[in-house]
PDB file of C-alpha atoms in Angstrom:
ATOM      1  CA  UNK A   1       0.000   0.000   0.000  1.00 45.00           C
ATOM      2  CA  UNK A   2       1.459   3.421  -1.096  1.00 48.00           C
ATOM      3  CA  UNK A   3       0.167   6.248   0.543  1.00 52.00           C
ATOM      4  CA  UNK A   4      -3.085   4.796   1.417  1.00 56.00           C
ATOM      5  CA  UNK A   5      -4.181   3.570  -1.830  1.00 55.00           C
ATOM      6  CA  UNK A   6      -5.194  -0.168  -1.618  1.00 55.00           C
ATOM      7  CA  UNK A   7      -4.364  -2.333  -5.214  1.00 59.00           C
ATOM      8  CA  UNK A   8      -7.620  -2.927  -6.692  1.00 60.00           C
ATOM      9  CA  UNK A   9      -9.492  -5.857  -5.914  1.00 60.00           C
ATOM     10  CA  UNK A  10     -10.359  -6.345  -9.904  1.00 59.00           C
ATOM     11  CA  UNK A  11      -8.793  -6.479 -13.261  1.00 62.00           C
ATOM     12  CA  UNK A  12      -5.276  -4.328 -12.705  1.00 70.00           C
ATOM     13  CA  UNK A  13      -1.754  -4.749 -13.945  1.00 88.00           C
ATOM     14  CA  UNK A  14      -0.001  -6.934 -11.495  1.00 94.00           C
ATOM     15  CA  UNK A  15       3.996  -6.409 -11.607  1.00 96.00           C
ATOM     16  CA  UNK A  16       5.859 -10.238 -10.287  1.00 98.00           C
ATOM     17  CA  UNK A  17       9.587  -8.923  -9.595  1.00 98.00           C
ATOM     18  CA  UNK A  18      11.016 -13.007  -9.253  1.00 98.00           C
ATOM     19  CA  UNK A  19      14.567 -13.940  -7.799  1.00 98.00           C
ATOM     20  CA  UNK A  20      15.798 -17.332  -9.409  1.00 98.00           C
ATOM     21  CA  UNK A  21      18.542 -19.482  -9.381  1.00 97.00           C
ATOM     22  CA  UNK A  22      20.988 -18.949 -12.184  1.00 95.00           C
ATOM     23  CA  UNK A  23      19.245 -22.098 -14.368  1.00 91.00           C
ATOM     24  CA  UNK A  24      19.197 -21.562 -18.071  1.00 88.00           C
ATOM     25  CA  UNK A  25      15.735 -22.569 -17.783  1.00 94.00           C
ATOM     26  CA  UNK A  26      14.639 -20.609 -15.215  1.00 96.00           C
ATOM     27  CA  UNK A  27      12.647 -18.095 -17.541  1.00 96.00           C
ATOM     28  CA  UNK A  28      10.486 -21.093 -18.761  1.00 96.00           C
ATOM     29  CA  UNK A  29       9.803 -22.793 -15.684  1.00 96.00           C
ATOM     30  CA  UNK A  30       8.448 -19.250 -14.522  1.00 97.00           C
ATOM     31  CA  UNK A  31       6.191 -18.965 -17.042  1.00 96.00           C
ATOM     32  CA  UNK A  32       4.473 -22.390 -16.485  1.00 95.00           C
ATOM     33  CA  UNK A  33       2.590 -21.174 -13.479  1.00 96.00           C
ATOM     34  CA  UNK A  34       1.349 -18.002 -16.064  1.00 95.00           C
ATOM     35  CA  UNK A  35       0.091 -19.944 -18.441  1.00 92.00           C
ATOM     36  CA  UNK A  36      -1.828 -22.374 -16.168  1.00 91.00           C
ATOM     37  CA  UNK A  37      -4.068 -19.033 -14.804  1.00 89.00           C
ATOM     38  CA  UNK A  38      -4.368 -18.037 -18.256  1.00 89.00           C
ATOM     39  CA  UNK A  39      -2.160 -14.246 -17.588  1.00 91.00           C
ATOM     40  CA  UNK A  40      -2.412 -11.960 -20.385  1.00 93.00           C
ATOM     41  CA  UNK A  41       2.006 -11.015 -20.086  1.00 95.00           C
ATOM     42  CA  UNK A  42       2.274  -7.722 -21.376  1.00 94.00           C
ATOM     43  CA  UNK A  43       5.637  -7.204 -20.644  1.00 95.00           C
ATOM     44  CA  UNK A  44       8.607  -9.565 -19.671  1.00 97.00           C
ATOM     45  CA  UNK A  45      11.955  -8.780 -18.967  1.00 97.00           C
ATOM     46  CA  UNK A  46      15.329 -10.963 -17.429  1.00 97.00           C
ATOM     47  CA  UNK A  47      18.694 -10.837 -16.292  1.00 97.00           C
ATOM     48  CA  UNK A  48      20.976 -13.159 -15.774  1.00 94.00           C
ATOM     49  CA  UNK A  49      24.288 -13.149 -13.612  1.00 95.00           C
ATOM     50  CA  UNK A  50      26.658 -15.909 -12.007  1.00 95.00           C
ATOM     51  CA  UNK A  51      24.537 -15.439  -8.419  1.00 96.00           C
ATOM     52  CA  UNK A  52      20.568 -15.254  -9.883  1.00 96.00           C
ATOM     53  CA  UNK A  53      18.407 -14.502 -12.710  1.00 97.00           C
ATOM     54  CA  UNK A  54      16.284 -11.872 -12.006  1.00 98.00           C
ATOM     55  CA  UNK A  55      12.906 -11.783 -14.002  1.00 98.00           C
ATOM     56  CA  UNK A  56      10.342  -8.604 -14.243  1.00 98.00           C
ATOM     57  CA  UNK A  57       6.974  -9.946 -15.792  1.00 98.00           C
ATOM     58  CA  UNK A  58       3.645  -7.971 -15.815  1.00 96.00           C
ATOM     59  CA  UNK A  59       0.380  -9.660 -16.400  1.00 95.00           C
ATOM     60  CA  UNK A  60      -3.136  -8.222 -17.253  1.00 90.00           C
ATOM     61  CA  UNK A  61      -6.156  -9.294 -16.375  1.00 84.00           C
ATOM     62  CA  UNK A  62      -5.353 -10.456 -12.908  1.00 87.00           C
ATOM     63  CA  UNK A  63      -7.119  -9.821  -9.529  1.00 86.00           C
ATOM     64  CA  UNK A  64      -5.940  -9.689  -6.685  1.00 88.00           C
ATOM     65  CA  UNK A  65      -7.129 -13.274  -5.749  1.00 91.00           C
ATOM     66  CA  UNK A  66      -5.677 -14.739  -8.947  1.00 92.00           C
ATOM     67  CA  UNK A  67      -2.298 -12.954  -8.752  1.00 93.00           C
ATOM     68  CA  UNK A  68      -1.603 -14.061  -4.747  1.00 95.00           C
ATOM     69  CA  UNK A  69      -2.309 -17.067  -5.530  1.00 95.00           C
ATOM     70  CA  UNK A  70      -0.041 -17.094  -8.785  1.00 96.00           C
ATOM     71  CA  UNK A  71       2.821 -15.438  -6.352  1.00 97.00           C
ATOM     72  CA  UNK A  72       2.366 -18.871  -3.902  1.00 97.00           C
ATOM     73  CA  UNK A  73       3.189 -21.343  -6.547  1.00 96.00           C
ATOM     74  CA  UNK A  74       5.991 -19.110  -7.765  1.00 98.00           C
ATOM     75  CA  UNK A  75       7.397 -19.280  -5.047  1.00 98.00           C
ATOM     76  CA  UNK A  76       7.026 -23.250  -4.196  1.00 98.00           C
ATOM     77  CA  UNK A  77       9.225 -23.469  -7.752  1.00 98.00           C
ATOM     78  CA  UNK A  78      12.322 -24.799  -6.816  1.00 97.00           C
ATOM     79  CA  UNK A  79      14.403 -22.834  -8.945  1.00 97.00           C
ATOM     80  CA  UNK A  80      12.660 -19.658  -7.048  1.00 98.00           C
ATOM     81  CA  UNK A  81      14.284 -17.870  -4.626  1.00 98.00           C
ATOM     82  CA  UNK A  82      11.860 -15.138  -3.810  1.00 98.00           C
ATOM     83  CA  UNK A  83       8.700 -13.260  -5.230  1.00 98.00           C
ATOM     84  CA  UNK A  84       7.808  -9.801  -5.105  1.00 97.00           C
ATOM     85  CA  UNK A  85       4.314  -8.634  -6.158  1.00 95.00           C
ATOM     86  CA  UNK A  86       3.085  -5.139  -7.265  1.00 92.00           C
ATOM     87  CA  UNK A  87       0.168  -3.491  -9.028  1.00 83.00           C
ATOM     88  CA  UNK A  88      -0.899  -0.569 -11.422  1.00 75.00           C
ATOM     89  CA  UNK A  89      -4.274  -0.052 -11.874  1.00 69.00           C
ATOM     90  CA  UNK A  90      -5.330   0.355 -16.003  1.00 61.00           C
ATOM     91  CA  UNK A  91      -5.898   3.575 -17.059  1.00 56.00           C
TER      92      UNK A  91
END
């Protein structure tokens, strides 16, 4: 929560900030979970360096519900470290 706004309990843009191990397929195994909820990715976005591969995806379509839930099994991946979630509401 930012300065009192709560994310929206509907349809936002949900921002999934993901720590991995450094696997080469640690970018696919991520997207798995995606795919089974049926996310819209708009935008995806990795790095990869001898310690972790850090991934940035954003997914529309989401609420809140759907994307907590999506954070739990990313993180119960074992190539996941750690998950961070954020929103942005549509415009």
């Amino acid at each position: 929560m930012a300065d009192g706004v709560l994310p929206p309990a509907g349809p936002a843009r949900r921002t999934f900030l993901i720590e991995a191990h450094p696997r080469g397929d640690a970018v696919l195994r991520v997207l798995g979970p995606f795919a089974v909820q049926g996310a819209d990715i708009v935008t995806i976005e990795s790095e990869q360096t001898p310690a972790r591969t850090s991934i940035r995806i954003e997914a529309a379509g989401l609420d809140a519900g759907v994307a907590q839930q999506l954070a739990r099994r990313l993180r119960a991946l074992p190539v996941v470290i750690g998950v961070g979630l954020g929103w942005r509401a549509l415009a």
